[in-house]
PDB file of C-alpha atoms in Angstrom:
ATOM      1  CA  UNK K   1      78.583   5.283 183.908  1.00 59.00           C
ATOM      2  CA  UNK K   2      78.752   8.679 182.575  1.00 67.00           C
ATOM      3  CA  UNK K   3      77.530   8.787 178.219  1.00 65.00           C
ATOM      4  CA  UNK K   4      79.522  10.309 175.860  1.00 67.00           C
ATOM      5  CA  UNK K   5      77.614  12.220 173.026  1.00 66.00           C
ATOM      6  CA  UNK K   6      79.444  12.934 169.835  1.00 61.00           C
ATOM      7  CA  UNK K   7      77.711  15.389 167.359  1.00 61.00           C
ATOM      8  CA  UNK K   8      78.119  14.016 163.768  1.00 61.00           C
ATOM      9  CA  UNK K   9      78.404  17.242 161.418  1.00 64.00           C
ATOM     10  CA  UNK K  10      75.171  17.542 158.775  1.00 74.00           C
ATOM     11  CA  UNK K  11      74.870  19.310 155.774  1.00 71.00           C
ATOM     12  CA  UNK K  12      71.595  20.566 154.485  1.00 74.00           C
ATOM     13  CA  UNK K  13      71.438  20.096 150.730  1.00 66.00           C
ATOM     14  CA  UNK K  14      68.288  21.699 150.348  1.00 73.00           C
ATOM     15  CA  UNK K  15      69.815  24.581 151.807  1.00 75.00           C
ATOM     16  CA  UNK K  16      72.648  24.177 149.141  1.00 69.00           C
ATOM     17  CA  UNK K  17      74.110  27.550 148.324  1.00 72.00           C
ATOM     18  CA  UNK K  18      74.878  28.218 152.043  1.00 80.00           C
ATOM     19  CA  UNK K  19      76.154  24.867 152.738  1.00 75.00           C
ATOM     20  CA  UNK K  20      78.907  25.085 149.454  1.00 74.00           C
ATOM     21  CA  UNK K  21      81.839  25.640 152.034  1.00 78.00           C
ATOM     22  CA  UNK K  22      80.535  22.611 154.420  1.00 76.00           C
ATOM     23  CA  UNK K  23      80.321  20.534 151.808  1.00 70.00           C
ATOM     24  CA  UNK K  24      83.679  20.955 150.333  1.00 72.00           C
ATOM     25  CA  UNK K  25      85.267  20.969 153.603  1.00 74.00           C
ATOM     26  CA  UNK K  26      83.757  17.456 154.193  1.00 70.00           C
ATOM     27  CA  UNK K  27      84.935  16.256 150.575  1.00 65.00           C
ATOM     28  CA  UNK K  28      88.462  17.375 150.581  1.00 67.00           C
ATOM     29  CA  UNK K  29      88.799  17.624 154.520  1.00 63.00           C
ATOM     30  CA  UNK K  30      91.291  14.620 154.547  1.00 66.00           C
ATOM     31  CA  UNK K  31      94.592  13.862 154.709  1.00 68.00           C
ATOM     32  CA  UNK K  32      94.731  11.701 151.546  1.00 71.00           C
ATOM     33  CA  UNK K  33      97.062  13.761 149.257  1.00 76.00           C
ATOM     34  CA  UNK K  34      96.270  14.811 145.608  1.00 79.00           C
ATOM     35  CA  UNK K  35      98.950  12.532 144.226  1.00 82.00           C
ATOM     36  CA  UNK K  36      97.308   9.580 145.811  1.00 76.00           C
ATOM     37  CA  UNK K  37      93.948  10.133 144.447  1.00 76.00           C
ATOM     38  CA  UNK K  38      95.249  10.654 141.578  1.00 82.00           C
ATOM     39  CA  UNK K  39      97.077   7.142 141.006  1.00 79.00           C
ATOM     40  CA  UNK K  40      93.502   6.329 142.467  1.00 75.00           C
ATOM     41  CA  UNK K  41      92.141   7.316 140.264  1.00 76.00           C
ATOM     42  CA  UNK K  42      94.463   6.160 137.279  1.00 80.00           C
ATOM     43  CA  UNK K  43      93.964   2.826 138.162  1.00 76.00           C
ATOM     44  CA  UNK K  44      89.940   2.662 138.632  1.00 75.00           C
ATOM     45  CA  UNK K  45      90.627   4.091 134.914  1.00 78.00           C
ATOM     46  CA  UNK K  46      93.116   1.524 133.938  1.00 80.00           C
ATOM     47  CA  UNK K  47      90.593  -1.402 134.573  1.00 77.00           C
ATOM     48  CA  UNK K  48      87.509   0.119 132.758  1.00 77.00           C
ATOM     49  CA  UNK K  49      90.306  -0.004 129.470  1.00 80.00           C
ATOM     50  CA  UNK K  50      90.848  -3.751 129.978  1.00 81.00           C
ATOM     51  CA  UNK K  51      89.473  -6.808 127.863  1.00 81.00           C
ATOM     52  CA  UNK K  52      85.990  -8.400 128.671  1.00 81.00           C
ATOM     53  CA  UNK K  53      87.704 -11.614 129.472  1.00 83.00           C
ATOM     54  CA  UNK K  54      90.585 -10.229 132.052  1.00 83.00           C
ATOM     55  CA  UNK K  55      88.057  -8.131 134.001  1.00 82.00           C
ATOM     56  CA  UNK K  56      85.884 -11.313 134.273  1.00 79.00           C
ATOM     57  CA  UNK K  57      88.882 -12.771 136.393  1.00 78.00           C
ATOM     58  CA  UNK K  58      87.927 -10.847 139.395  1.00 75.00           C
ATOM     59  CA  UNK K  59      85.203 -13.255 140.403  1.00 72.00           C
ATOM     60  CA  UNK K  60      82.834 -13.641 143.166  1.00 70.00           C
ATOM     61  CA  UNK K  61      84.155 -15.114 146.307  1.00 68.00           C
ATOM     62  CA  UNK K  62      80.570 -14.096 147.738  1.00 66.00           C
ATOM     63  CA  UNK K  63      78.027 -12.750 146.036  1.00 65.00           C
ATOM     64  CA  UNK K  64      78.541  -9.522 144.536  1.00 63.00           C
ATOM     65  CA  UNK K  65      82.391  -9.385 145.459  1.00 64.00           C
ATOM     66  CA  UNK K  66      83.863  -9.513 141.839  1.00 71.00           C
ATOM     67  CA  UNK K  67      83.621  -7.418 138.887  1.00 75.00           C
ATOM     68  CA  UNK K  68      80.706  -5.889 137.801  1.00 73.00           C
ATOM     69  CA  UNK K  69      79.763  -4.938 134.737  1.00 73.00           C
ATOM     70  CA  UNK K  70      76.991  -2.096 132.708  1.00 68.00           C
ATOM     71  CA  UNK K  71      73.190  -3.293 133.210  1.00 68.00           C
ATOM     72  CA  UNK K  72      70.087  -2.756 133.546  1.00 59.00           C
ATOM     73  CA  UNK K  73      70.523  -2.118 137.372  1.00 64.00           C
ATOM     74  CA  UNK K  74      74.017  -0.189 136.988  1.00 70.00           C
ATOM     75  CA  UNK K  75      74.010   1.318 133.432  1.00 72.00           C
ATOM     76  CA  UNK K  76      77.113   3.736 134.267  1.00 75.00           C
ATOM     77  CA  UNK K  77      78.997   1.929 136.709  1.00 76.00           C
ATOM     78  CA  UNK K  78      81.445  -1.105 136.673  1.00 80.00           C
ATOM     79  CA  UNK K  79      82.952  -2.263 139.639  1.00 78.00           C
ATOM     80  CA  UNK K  80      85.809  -4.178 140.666  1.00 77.00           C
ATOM     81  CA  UNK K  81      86.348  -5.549 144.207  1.00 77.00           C
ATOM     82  CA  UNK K  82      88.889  -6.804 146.336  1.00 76.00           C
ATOM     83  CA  UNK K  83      87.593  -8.899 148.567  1.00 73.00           C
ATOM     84  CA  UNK K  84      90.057  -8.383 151.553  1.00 75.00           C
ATOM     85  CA  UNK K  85      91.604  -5.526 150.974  1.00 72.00           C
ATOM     86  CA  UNK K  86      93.191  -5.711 154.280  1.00 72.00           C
ATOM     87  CA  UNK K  87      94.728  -9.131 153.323  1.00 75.00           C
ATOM     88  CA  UNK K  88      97.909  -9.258 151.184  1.00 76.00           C
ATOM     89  CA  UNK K  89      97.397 -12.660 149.757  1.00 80.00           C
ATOM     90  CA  UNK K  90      93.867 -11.273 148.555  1.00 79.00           C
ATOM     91  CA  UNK K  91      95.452  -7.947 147.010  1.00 77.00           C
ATOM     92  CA  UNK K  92      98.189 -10.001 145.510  1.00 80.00           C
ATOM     93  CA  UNK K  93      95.548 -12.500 144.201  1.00 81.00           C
ATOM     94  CA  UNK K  94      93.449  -9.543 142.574  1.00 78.00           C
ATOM     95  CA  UNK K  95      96.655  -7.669 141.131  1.00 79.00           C
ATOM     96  CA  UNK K  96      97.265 -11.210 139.326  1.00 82.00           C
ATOM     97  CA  UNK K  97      93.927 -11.457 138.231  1.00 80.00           C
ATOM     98  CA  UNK K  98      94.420  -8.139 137.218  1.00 76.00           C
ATOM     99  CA  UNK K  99      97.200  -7.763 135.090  1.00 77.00           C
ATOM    100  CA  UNK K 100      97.900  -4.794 137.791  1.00 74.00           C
ATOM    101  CA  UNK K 101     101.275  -3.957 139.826  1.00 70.00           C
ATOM    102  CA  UNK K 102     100.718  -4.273 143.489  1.00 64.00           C
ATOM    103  CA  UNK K 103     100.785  -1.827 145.815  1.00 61.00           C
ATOM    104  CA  UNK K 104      99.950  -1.632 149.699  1.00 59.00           C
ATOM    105  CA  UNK K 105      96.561  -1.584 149.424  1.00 59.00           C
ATOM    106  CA  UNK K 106      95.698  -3.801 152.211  1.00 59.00           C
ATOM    107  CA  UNK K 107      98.420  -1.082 154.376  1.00 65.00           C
ATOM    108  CA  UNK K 108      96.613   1.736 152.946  1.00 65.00           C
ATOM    109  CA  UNK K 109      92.820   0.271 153.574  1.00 66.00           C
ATOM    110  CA  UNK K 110      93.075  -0.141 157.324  1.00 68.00           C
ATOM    111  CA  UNK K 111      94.528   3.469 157.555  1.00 70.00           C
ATOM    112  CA  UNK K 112      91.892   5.288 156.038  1.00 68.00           C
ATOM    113  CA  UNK K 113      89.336   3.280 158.129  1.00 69.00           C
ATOM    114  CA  UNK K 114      91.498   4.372 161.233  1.00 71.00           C
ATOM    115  CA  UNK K 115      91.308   7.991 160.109  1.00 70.00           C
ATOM    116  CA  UNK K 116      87.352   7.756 159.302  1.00 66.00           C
ATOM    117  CA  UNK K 117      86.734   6.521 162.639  1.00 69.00           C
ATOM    118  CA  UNK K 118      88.678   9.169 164.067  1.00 68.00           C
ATOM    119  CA  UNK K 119      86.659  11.607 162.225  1.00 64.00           C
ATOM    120  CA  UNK K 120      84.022  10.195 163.686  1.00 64.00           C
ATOM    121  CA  UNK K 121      84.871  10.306 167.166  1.00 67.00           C
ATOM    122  CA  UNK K 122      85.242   6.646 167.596  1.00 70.00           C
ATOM    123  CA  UNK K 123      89.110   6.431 169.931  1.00 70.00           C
ATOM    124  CA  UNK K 124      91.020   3.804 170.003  1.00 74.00           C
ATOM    125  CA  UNK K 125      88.879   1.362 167.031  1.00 72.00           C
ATOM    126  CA  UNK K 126      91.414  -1.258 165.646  1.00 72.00           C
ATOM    127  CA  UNK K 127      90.637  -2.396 162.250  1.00 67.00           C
ATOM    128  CA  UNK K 128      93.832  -4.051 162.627  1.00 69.00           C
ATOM    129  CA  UNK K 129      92.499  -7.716 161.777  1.00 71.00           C
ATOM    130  CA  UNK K 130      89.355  -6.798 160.088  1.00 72.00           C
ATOM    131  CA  UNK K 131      88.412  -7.755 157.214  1.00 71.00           C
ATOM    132  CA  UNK K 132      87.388  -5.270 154.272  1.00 70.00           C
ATOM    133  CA  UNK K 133      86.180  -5.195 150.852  1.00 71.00           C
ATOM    134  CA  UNK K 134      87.508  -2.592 148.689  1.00 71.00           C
ATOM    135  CA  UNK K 135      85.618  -1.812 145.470  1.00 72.00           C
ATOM    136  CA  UNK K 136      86.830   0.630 142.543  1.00 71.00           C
ATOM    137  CA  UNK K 137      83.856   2.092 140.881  1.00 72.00           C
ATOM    138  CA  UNK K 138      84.131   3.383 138.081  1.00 73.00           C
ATOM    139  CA  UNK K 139      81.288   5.660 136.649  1.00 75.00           C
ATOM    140  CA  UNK K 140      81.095   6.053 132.615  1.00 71.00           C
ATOM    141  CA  UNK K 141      79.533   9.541 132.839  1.00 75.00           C
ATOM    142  CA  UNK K 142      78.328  11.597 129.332  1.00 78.00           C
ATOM    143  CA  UNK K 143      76.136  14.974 128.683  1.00 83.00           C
ATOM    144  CA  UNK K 144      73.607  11.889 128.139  1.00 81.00           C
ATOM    145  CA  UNK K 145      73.872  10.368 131.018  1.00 74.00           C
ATOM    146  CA  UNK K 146      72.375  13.589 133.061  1.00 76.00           C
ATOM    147  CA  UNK K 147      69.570  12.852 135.276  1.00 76.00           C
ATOM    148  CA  UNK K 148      69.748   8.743 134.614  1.00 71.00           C
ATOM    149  CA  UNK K 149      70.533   6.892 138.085  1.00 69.00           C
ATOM    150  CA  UNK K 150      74.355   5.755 137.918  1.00 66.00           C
ATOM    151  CA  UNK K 151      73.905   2.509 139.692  1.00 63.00           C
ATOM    152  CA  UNK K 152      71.306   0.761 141.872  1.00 62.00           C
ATOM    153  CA  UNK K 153      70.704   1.807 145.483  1.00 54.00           C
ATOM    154  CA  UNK K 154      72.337  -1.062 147.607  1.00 54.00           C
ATOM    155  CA  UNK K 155      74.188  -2.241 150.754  1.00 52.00           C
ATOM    156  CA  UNK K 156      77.742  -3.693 150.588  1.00 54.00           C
ATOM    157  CA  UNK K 157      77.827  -7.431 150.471  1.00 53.00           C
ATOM    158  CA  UNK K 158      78.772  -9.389 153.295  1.00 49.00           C
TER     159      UNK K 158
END
């Protein structure tokens, strides 16, 4: 059985100044258009704006899967998950919880895994049925906040 080998591209920070053009290739080498990210991004913004008690809605459904708020651990970040974002009941469900309009997230989610794995070389991967949690970070930067961590170092939960 013959073995594929895939190269995965690399970018060497501490080489930084000649790696600028690498770097921005692999952050805005996508097909996810400007106006997109930008709703993106207007949303993640939206929530950060709501009350205490509606972003306590989105709750656990296993352990850190709901929101998630300043701390000790994440004193820049809050976070809001869906849980499956690849489920329509579940986006629906968070919208509600939400106060937000729906839109195809759970469409939208298995796409962009399907074009990451592309990317990365991986043919004919199905994430189809899979299950996938979604979060919307959103980072409350200031000239103060320089050099502090934004949030823990972590794994996904799951």
């Amino acid at each position: 059985m013959a073995v594929e080998t895939i190269s995965l591209p690399s970018i060497d920070l501490a080489n930084f100044p000649a790696n600028l053009e690498k770097l921005t290739a692999a952050a805005t080498g996508h097909e996810i258009s400007m106006e997109l990210m930008t709703e993106a991004w207007a949303a993640a913004s939206s929530f950060s704006r709501l009350s205490d008690d509606i972003k306590l809605r989105n709750r656990d459904i296993i352990y850190g899967s709901g929101f998630m708020s300043f701390g000790d651990l994440m004193p820049l970040l809050e976070s809001f998950v869906v849980y499956d974002a690849t489920s329509t009941a579940d986006v629906l469900a968070f919208c509600s919880s939400m106060e937000a309009s729906t839109i195809n997230v759970d469409v939208l989610t298995v796409d962009i895994a399907s074009k990451v794995a592309e990317g990365l070389a991986c043919v004919g991967c199905s994430f189809q049925d899979w299950p996938c949690t979604t979060s919307l970070n959103v980072f409350h930067f200031a000239e103060e906040s320089i050099g502090l961590d934004a949030a823990e170092l972590r794994t996904d939960s799951g």
